[in-house]
Structure formats: C-alpha cells, structure tokens
Amino acid sequence: RASPRRREHPPHSQAARTHLRSQGQPHHATMPATAPVNSTQTPGGGWHRGTTNAASELLGAVDGIAAGHKDNKNAQKKLKKLEKKPKKKSAEKIMDSYTLGLRRANKTREVDLGPSERFHVISYEEGDDAKLGKRLGCLRCEVLQAGGWSSAGIGDVLSAEDVYVLLTVDGLVARTNTRNDARAPTWHAKERRAFELEVRDARATLFVAVADEDDAPMEMDAYIGRCALPLRALRPSTTYDAWLPLRLEGTRDEENAIDARHLVKGRRLKDAAALDPTQRMSRGSVRLRLRMDWEDGGVAAARSVLMGGPVLTKHVVLPETTSGRKQRDVARFALWGEAGDHGDPCVEPVATHRVMDHLSDLLDAWASLKGALPAYVGRLSRYERPLRSLLAFAAWWTTCQNPQRAWAWLWVLTALAFRDSLYGGGDSQLQQAQFTFLDWVKLAVFGKQLTPLKPTTKEDAWLAEKKAIVRAAIVSEEMKMEDWRRKHLKPPPKEPEPTTEVYKTWSLNPLAPLLRPIQKALLKNVRKIRPLQNALTGRDDPVFVSTCAGVCFLIAGLMFVWSEVCHPHVAHYLAALKYALVRAIGIALFGPQNFLLVRSKKAKKRAAQAREALVLMDGRNRFAYLIQKTWRAHHKRVKDAEKAREAKEAAAEKARKLQIRRDKLTAKMHAKGLQTAEEIIKSRTEAEIAQHDATALMKLDATLAKQLTPRKPGRLTNELGLGQYVEEPKRLLEKTPNGFKMSKPNATPTGTDPKGIKRTTHVRETSFADIVSVAPNDPARPKTVTFSHREEGSAKAHRLKQHTLTFDNEREAEDFADGLRAVVRLHNRGELGGHSADPLDEKEALLAKLEDETDFEHTVVTVPEPVVGGLLPAALVERGAWLCPARSRVVDDKGTSEAPMSPRLTEEEEDLQEDF
C-alpha cells in the first residue's frame, strides 16, 4: 500500500481521501491487497504506461499523506522515507509487476440486466422425430456474467483471459462471443448471449463450460470451469437469475471455496479469489438467466420416471476444422470433465488428493447409509416432529394387534421420508425442491399446469444468506486448523504437481502406476453412488423423489387393503388347505388302501418275472423281446415329435389367419379412404418436414432478394506467426431463376492492362440442383456458412467446390444456411431435379456415390446418457448439480425481485472491512 498504517490516524483519513479525489488521483488506500498499482491503465496500452500510472498513483498517495498530516512529525518522517530513491528491483520482480499490471489493465463492465435483443434459436434438424422423439419444450438461457476464479495457470503472459461460455443440451451447442482481456466478463444485451435451445428429452441436462480462447491454431482453449443443471429440477415457466458455481477438478478444495464464497461477498469478481485464503482454489461462477418452458406445462417431465423411455445415444456434431476441433474439446470438457469421454468417463489425472477425495466420498456415503435408520428413529423418539412421532407410535401399536400391518406402515413411513426431502426444514426458496409432492400429483396424475414461483422475498434471501454465512465460517475455521496442523505438527510429504493435460493420463507422481487403478476403481463406485445421493436430497431431482413417494404411498395402500380385507379370508382358506394337506399326507402314508395296492403290485411283478424267465430261455425269443422294447420307445418319441410339430403348425396357422383378418380390415379402411396408424404418422412427419422446408425456402428467397454482400474470409500471417482473418472484396449475392449468383470485383491482368489496374467483375452462378451439402454450424463462427456444389462444365462435372461466406448479420447467415439445407433435402427426395424415381443410370449413380464420399467431415462428441437405468439425469453424477441459493433469485418477467442481488461494496465499506 502507498499509505502507511491508516488506522493510527482515523481523524484525518477522510481529509486524505477528499484531497486525493480533488487532485484526480485514485484512492489507492481502498484497493485490495492484491490489486496492481497500475489498475487504471486503459486496455490495450503498452507496458511503459504501467510505470507512468504507478508513479502518478504513488505521488498522489504521498500528496494525500502530506495534506492530511501536516502537523504530524511521524507523518513527515514517513514522507521523507517515501521520497527517498527506491531500491532497484530485480528483473524478475519488475517483469512480474509489469505482467500483473497488464493482466488487470481493463476495467470491469457493469452487468447488463436488461432484456436481450435477440434469442438465437438452436434446434434439431427436421426429420429427427423418429430418432429423438417429439419436441417437449425449450430452454431460454441468457449468459449475463462470469468471474471469481483464481488466475493461476489461466490467461496469456501479457494479458488477461479471453473468456467465452459454451452451453450444450442433448447435442445442441450454443456459444457466446468472446470477451477479450476480461477477468470478470459481462455480456450486454446486444451481444450474442441469449439462446433458445430445443428440448426433446425430459431427462435432459444443461452443461456449461467457461473457457479461455487461444488464438494459436495448434493450441487448445484453456479450461476455466464447468457445471451441470438438470432441467426437470426447475419449476416450469419460472425465471431464475442464477449463479452456478464452476468446478474444474471437483476436489474438496474447490468445494470449500464454493462453500466459503460468502466471505468475499460484495467484492469485485476479478479480485475475489485473491482476497481470502479460502478462495485460492476457486474456479469462480457463471451467472445465467434461465427459464424452462414445457409445451404441455411439465406434464411429460413429471411422468418421465413412471413412463420411462429408451435411452438414446446423442452426439454433438461440429465441423472438422480448426475452430470445430477446439469447440469439440471444450464441449467434451463440459460433458465429461478434464480427461474423460464416452468410452471411459473415469479417466482423470492421477493425484494422491484425488484418491483421498474419492475414498472420503465412499466413506461418507457408507456412514450416511449406516446411520440413516438410527438417526430417523432417534428423531421420532425425541419428538422433533410431534405428529410424525405420534404416527410412528400408532403404527407400532396397531402392528402389535395385527403383524401384517408392519409392511404397510413401513411403506408409509418411507413415502413420508421421501416427501419430507422435498420440503426442507426452514430452508429458503432455492434451497429446497422447486415443487412439492402435491404439485407433482397435480402434474402427473391430473395433468394440471403449475403456476410460476413468485419472486424471491427478502425473508428467503436472508435465510439463504444466513446458511451461507454459517457454512463459510465452518470452512474458514477448518482451513485455519489445517494450516495450524501443517505449521506445528509433522507436515505430510510433498507430492509432485499432477498434470492436467486433456486425453493424457500420465502424471509426474512417482506412485502413478500404483494409484491409477485404485483411483479409477474408486471413481467408478463414486459415480454409481453419487446420483442416488444427490437425488435423495429432493432438490436436485424432485420428479424422481416425488415419483418414489407416490409409488410408496400406492404400495402402502395396497398393503393396507391386503392386511385389513384380504388377509383374514386368505388366512382362513390357507389354514383349511393346510389341514386338508396334512390329512391327505396321513392317508397316503398310513391308509388301508396301501394293503391292496402292495398285493396287486407284487402279483404283477411275479407275472412279469415269469414271462421274462420263459423268454430268456430261448435266444430267438430274447432277441425279439429286445426289438419290441426298442421299437415301442422309438414309436413314443416319434409320436411326441409329431404332436409338437402339429401344435407349432396350428399356432402358425392361427397367426396367419389373424394377419389375413388384419389385412382385410386394412383393405376395408383403404376402400373407405382411411389410413393406417403408420401411414398417418408418416404422412404427418412428411407434412411437417415439407412445411419447414417451405418456410426455409421462403427465408432463403427473402435473403437473396436483399442482395447481400457477404465476404470470403482469408488468412494472413502477421509478424508473430498468428493467423488472422482479413477481408477480401465483398461478394454480391443475387437471385436467379434456378439458384443464385455470386459476383465480386476482380483485378484481372489483360494484354492491354498487364498490371490488372482495370477492375472487372467475376460472376459465378450456382444452381440449386448442383448444391451437394452444407457444413454443420460452427458455434465459434456463427456468421459463417460453408457449402459445396458441383462445378459446371463437362470437364469438371465430377468435381466439387466449397464456398465459405461470412455475413454481417447472424440471422441472415442462419436463414441462408437453413434454406440451403432445405434445398439439399428436396434434392435428395427427388423433388428438385437431379434425381428421379426411375433407376439411376451410370452417370447418376457415379454422382450419387461422389456426393456420399465428399460430404463434409465432422467431429463428434457423445452426450452422457441418463443414469440408474435411465431414471436420473446425467447431471446428478457431478458433485454439485444445483445453483447457489444465497446468490440466486427467482425473478419476474422483467428480471426483478423483492430481494435484489447484493450490491458491490463502496470504498468506505471496503476500508472498514479491511480494517476489521
């Protein structure tokens, strides 16, 4: 700090601040301890400005001290010390100060909470209903701001992070624009921050990744953090202004930083990680404005656990380009973590602390499972909830009268335990489930839509902050005790820093060969147990918990019907049957009929022995006897096989007659002008596709009618070797009867003009029938459209050429790309020429084969499937799958609530907090 020990002279501190502000100098005394001296440097300034700003701030602080302490001898002495020539710093310290000043040069923009100008619609291709199901709703998501992460290992040497946020839901990808040199980036309403993502699976999960963009084409973007949120945990048609905590490794240190986030409440996001020791491993958080709108009001989502459904494998498809590969890696990080993928999600860098974390998770799960029943019985016996304890007493008393009621009461208490997890005990609005058990009954059973939640009140905000304060204090004390043990007790041996390279699991840890299989086995078990742990809390997946409670109540009702109505009659009949069975056994063993049966059996046995004795005396008779015995056994086997074959033929004949009957009914329906169910579904799907194609073609026609001027991006290598996009002459798109044409000015050298000074216009006309394919959308380049078409002319008939156009408007690029895809679909169905319903000749077959082989290459990332047999969303595998209750709010359509977000502290409040 430039001002020495302010707390010794409190009466003059205000005068010093006033003087500094009147001189136009920044009040350096109010800056946090880790803030750079040259924090007022403008973005993009050179490193030499840092020294100028540092000197100006130092002189301003000195003037303030002199003005506030003119008559103080101690202040004069300190002033003389400051005026002395400072000691020379080493080159390393000077470089660090310059680097720190440049990394934090830019000023943080204020967050824009206004409505976004445009929501970018991200949806599936038409015709995917058979593979992905019908549309269930859409998720409206706005990325407002992010920050609060530790700067260790992030950013360039001479600049801060270039941050962007990537969102993915069931294979759909959305990406914000990049905020350059931003430690705490914010996105304004005019920027690319708002998205509307289509949802076709009620078990879908929103995965979010925050990354630092790297301009180098061979370098991957650095990972800052990721988070996940199950969509059916949100209340339908409710708007959330949510802070989602980010995680990188998912260790206990990151969880402690999340729990202790309230210790830096109100501080600047870009400096929050350096203001408290608990935040040194923080990965920050991202602020989203979310709203989940189901087309049926959430009925299908509420019934998703009961109805089930196939677990479909979905993919994130991106173009096979440099930008597409970078987005693929970030999407894989958002879906699977640091180094995992669909083939093996348990891959992660080997480290001793990760092994200890996984082992602690398993031990905690076992301890909670082992102590759940005793703790529940203890709460009932202590009458913490009197009505529940009285119900347990009534269950015990009635079970003593009729033991068959024990199972029914057990199911009732289990259902009530599930129900209680949805309500919480004195928690705030966002710390408990977003809809109760009765709300689930209204949705799943009666199909009634729920009303949105009311905006967060001040009481709810205070409850959430109170719990956050308690948890932060506990974490802080635990970390202090850990530091004390590390200093005063025998320190543990140091372990090498683990590697965090993606797709590389090698580690500098010498125990890696031994720890890798152990760590992987522990992580597999953790991934199996963690979804159930998160689900049973009730908050992360209230649909699953409500369904379990409803099923338990249903089983309990059936058990009560059994114990009170059915069991007496069944018991009477079973007792009679038991006595009859015992009597029958006695008669069979000791009845007088056994005397006659034994005598008859002995007589038959003696007669058979006499016949065999007579036969065996003659060899020919003995041979004939054996033949007859063998023939009888063979004849019996043949008869049994004939009976089985006849039964099979009878079943097949019955099925054939049934099919004939169905065919006759279908023929009658066709005769009456009706359609079968399959034809109705097929025709409806084709009609929807045709309607979408017609809409897309109309948009394409309107786009071409505007006579746009897109440009073709080119590459230019600068002095640093970094590729940059530069503009070529703009191309004019014009509509033609069968397609469109692109024209651009071109300097063509001729005989009369060898230097090409005289400019000409180069025109290329493209027919819709020649367009082969359109590349997948690149979220990093939303204004770019790439397509391929066959070249004209006999010599080039089998050649394909690609064109990449960059539009000035994202909407125009989307309309142009959707229209070209509709053209390709119509072309493939034979509705646009080029294909016919007749068999293909050799030339057409060659062209079709060429089109299949020369389609655009794409890169794919598999989306995590629902877990626990497809019952739970994939988000519940993560350590945390919910928003931060103390910092998040439920807002109205205008984005406001009774309890707004905590404002940033003023300079005087920051001074008081630092002094305290």
mmCIF file with all atom_site columns, C-alpha atoms in Angstrom, residues 39-123:
data_model
loop_
_atom_site.group_PDB
_atom_site.id
_atom_site.type_symbol
_atom_site.label_atom_id
_atom_site.label_alt_id
_atom_site.label_comp_id
_atom_site.label_asym_id
_atom_site.label_entity_id
_atom_site.label_seq_id
_atom_site.pdbx_PDB_ins_code
_atom_site.Cartn_x
_atom_site.Cartn_y
_atom_site.Cartn_z
_atom_site.occupancy
_atom_site.B_iso_or_equiv
_atom_site.pdbx_formal_charge
_atom_site.auth_seq_id
_atom_site.auth_comp_id
_atom_site.auth_asym_id
_atom_site.auth_atom_id
_atom_site.pdbx_PDB_model_num
ATOM 1  C CA . SER A 1 39  ? -5.050  -0.712  -12.262 1.00 0.00 ? 39  SER A CA 1
ATOM 2  C CA . THR A 1 40  ? -6.164  2.496   -14.008 1.00 0.00 ? 40  THR A CA 1
ATOM 3  C CA . GLN A 1 41  ? -4.277  1.681   -17.194 1.00 0.00 ? 41  GLN A CA 1
ATOM 4  C CA . THR A 1 42  ? -6.500  1.679   -20.245 1.00 0.00 ? 42  THR A CA 1
ATOM 5  C CA . PRO A 1 43  ? -6.992  -1.587  -22.140 1.00 0.00 ? 43  PRO A CA 1
ATOM 6  C CA . GLY A 1 44  ? -4.531  -2.115  -24.919 1.00 0.00 ? 44  GLY A CA 1
ATOM 7  C CA . GLY A 1 45  ? -1.917  0.279   -23.537 1.00 0.00 ? 45  GLY A CA 1
ATOM 8  C CA . GLY A 1 46  ? 1.752   -0.529  -23.711 1.00 0.00 ? 46  GLY A CA 1
ATOM 9  C CA . TRP A 1 47  ? 3.810   -1.767  -20.806 1.00 0.00 ? 47  TRP A CA 1
ATOM 10 C CA . HIS A 1 48  ? 5.511   1.635   -20.406 1.00 0.00 ? 48  HIS A CA 1
ATOM 11 C CA . ARG A 1 49  ? 2.179   3.131   -19.296 1.00 0.00 ? 49  ARG A CA 1
ATOM 12 C CA . GLY A 1 50  ? 2.246   0.930   -16.228 1.00 0.00 ? 50  GLY A CA 1
ATOM 13 C CA . THR A 1 51  ? 5.264   2.765   -14.842 1.00 0.00 ? 51  THR A CA 1
ATOM 14 C CA . THR A 1 52  ? 3.613   6.157   -15.511 1.00 0.00 ? 52  THR A CA 1
ATOM 15 C CA . ASN A 1 53  ? 0.416   5.119   -13.735 1.00 0.00 ? 53  ASN A CA 1
ATOM 16 C CA . ALA A 1 54  ? 2.362   3.621   -10.861 1.00 0.00 ? 54  ALA A CA 1
ATOM 17 C CA . ALA A 1 55  ? 4.355   6.825   -10.426 1.00 0.00 ? 55  ALA A CA 1
ATOM 18 C CA . SER A 1 56  ? 1.272   9.028   -10.596 1.00 0.00 ? 56  SER A CA 1
ATOM 19 C CA . GLU A 1 57  ? -0.531  6.925   -8.001  1.00 0.00 ? 57  GLU A CA 1
ATOM 20 C CA . LEU A 1 58  ? 2.500   6.942   -5.718  1.00 0.00 ? 58  LEU A CA 1
ATOM 21 C CA . LEU A 1 59  ? 2.799   10.751  -5.931  1.00 0.00 ? 59  LEU A CA 1
ATOM 22 C CA . GLY A 1 60  ? -0.925  11.144  -5.389  1.00 0.00 ? 60  GLY A CA 1
ATOM 23 C CA . ALA A 1 61  ? -0.778  8.977   -2.262  1.00 0.00 ? 61  ALA A CA 1
ATOM 24 C CA . VAL A 1 62  ? 2.207   10.986  -0.996  1.00 0.00 ? 62  VAL A CA 1
ATOM 25 C CA . ASP A 1 63  ? 0.335   14.285  -1.552  1.00 0.00 ? 63  ASP A CA 1
ATOM 26 C CA . GLY A 1 64  ? -2.639  12.882  0.327   1.00 0.00 ? 64  GLY A CA 1
ATOM 27 C CA . ILE A 1 65  ? -0.490  11.908  3.285   1.00 0.00 ? 65  ILE A CA 1
ATOM 28 C CA . ALA A 1 66  ? 1.129   15.333  3.336   1.00 0.00 ? 66  ALA A CA 1
ATOM 29 C CA . ALA A 1 67  ? -2.214  17.142  3.163   1.00 0.00 ? 67  ALA A CA 1
ATOM 30 C CA . GLY A 1 68  ? -3.774  15.065  5.933   1.00 0.00 ? 68  GLY A CA 1
ATOM 31 C CA . HIS A 1 69  ? -0.811  15.062  8.331   1.00 0.00 ? 69  HIS A CA 1
ATOM 32 C CA . LYS A 1 70  ? 0.896   18.450  8.036   1.00 0.00 ? 70  LYS A CA 1
ATOM 33 C CA . ASP A 1 71  ? 1.479   18.841  11.761  1.00 0.00 ? 71  ASP A CA 1
ATOM 34 C CA . ASN A 1 72  ? 2.410   15.266  12.462  1.00 0.00 ? 72  ASN A CA 1
ATOM 35 C CA . LYS A 1 73  ? 6.109   14.596  12.843  1.00 0.00 ? 73  LYS A CA 1
ATOM 36 C CA . ASN A 1 74  ? 5.712   10.875  12.305  1.00 0.00 ? 74  ASN A CA 1
ATOM 37 C CA . ALA A 1 75  ? 3.963   11.552  9.014   1.00 0.00 ? 75  ALA A CA 1
ATOM 38 C CA . GLN A 1 76  ? 6.783   13.877  7.948   1.00 0.00 ? 76  GLN A CA 1
ATOM 39 C CA . LYS A 1 77  ? 9.362   11.192  8.685   1.00 0.00 ? 77  LYS A CA 1
ATOM 40 C CA . LYS A 1 78  ? 7.404   8.635   6.695   1.00 0.00 ? 78  LYS A CA 1
ATOM 41 C CA . LEU A 1 79  ? 7.041   11.179  3.913   1.00 0.00 ? 79  LEU A CA 1
ATOM 42 C CA . LYS A 1 80  ? 10.810  11.596  3.740   1.00 0.00 ? 80  LYS A CA 1
ATOM 43 C CA . LYS A 1 81  ? 11.237  7.823   3.583   1.00 0.00 ? 81  LYS A CA 1
ATOM 44 C CA . LEU A 1 82  ? 8.837   7.660   0.680   1.00 0.00 ? 82  LEU A CA 1
ATOM 45 C CA . GLU A 1 83  ? 10.644  10.478  -1.120  1.00 0.00 ? 83  GLU A CA 1
ATOM 46 C CA . LYS A 1 84  ? 13.922  8.584   -0.972  1.00 0.00 ? 84  LYS A CA 1
ATOM 47 C CA . LYS A 1 85  ? 15.109  6.796   -4.048  1.00 0.00 ? 85  LYS A CA 1
ATOM 48 C CA . PRO A 1 86  ? 13.595  3.304   -4.049  1.00 0.00 ? 86  PRO A CA 1
ATOM 49 C CA . LYS A 1 87  ? 15.808  0.288   -4.169  1.00 0.00 ? 87  LYS A CA 1
ATOM 50 C CA . LYS A 1 88  ? 16.356  -1.341  -7.512  1.00 0.00 ? 88  LYS A CA 1
ATOM 51 C CA . LYS A 1 89  ? 14.221  -4.361  -8.089  1.00 0.00 ? 89  LYS A CA 1
ATOM 52 C CA . SER A 1 90  ? 15.421  -7.476  -9.731  1.00 0.00 ? 90  SER A CA 1
ATOM 53 C CA . ALA A 1 91  ? 14.468  -8.062  -13.339 1.00 0.00 ? 91  ALA A CA 1
ATOM 54 C CA . GLU A 1 92  ? 12.133  -10.860 -12.322 1.00 0.00 ? 92  GLU A CA 1
ATOM 55 C CA . LYS A 1 93  ? 10.178  -8.644  -9.891  1.00 0.00 ? 93  LYS A CA 1
ATOM 56 C CA . ILE A 1 94  ? 9.938   -5.837  -12.434 1.00 0.00 ? 94  ILE A CA 1
ATOM 57 C CA . MET A 1 95  ? 8.643   -8.254  -15.065 1.00 0.00 ? 95  MET A CA 1
ATOM 58 C CA . ASP A 1 96  ? 6.100   -9.642  -12.594 1.00 0.00 ? 96  ASP A CA 1
ATOM 59 C CA . SER A 1 97  ? 4.826   -6.142  -11.779 1.00 0.00 ? 97  SER A CA 1
ATOM 60 C CA . TYR A 1 98  ? 4.506   -5.265  -15.467 1.00 0.00 ? 98  TYR A CA 1
ATOM 61 C CA . THR A 1 99  ? 2.755   -8.565  -16.194 1.00 0.00 ? 99  THR A CA 1
ATOM 62 C CA . LEU A 1 100 ? 0.353   -8.070  -13.292 1.00 0.00 ? 100 LEU A CA 1
ATOM 63 C CA . GLY A 1 101 ? -0.441  -4.557  -14.461 1.00 0.00 ? 101 GLY A CA 1
ATOM 64 C CA . LEU A 1 102 ? -1.144  -5.665  -17.990 1.00 0.00 ? 102 LEU A CA 1
ATOM 65 C CA . ARG A 1 103 ? -3.231  -8.656  -16.943 1.00 0.00 ? 103 ARG A CA 1
ATOM 66 C CA . ARG A 1 104 ? -5.559  -6.401  -14.953 1.00 0.00 ? 104 ARG A CA 1
ATOM 67 C CA . ALA A 1 105 ? -5.472  -3.385  -17.186 1.00 0.00 ? 105 ALA A CA 1
ATOM 68 C CA . ASN A 1 106 ? -9.071  -3.413  -18.343 1.00 0.00 ? 106 ASN A CA 1
ATOM 69 C CA . LYS A 1 107 ? -11.950 -2.109  -16.264 1.00 0.00 ? 107 LYS A CA 1
ATOM 70 C CA . THR A 1 108 ? -14.855 -4.396  -15.475 1.00 0.00 ? 108 THR A CA 1
ATOM 71 C CA . ARG A 1 109 ? -18.034 -3.503  -17.324 1.00 0.00 ? 109 ARG A CA 1
ATOM 72 C CA . GLU A 1 110 ? -21.241 -3.235  -15.386 1.00 0.00 ? 110 GLU A CA 1
ATOM 73 C CA . VAL A 1 111 ? -23.592 -6.153  -15.866 1.00 0.00 ? 111 VAL A CA 1
ATOM 74 C CA . ASP A 1 112 ? -26.490 -5.535  -18.244 1.00 0.00 ? 112 ASP A CA 1
ATOM 75 C CA . LEU A 1 113 ? -29.686 -6.959  -16.719 1.00 0.00 ? 113 LEU A CA 1
ATOM 76 C CA . GLY A 1 114 ? -31.956 -5.668  -19.439 1.00 0.00 ? 114 GLY A CA 1
ATOM 77 C CA . PRO A 1 115 ? -33.743 -7.975  -21.861 1.00 0.00 ? 115 PRO A CA 1
ATOM 78 C CA . SER A 1 116 ? -31.616 -9.364  -24.671 1.00 0.00 ? 116 SER A CA 1
ATOM 79 C CA . GLU A 1 117 ? -32.270 -8.022  -28.139 1.00 0.00 ? 117 GLU A CA 1
ATOM 80 C CA . ARG A 1 118 ? -32.411 -11.441 -29.751 1.00 0.00 ? 118 ARG A CA 1
ATOM 81 C CA . PHE A 1 119 ? -32.645 -15.078 -28.678 1.00 0.00 ? 119 PHE A CA 1
ATOM 82 C CA . HIS A 1 120 ? -30.664 -17.320 -31.021 1.00 0.00 ? 120 HIS A CA 1
ATOM 83 C CA . VAL A 1 121 ? -32.751 -20.426 -31.727 1.00 0.00 ? 121 VAL A CA 1
ATOM 84 C CA . ILE A 1 122 ? -30.753 -23.681 -31.530 1.00 0.00 ? 122 ILE A CA 1
ATOM 85 C CA . SER A 1 123 ? -32.845 -26.643 -32.679 1.00 0.00 ? 123 SER A CA 1
#
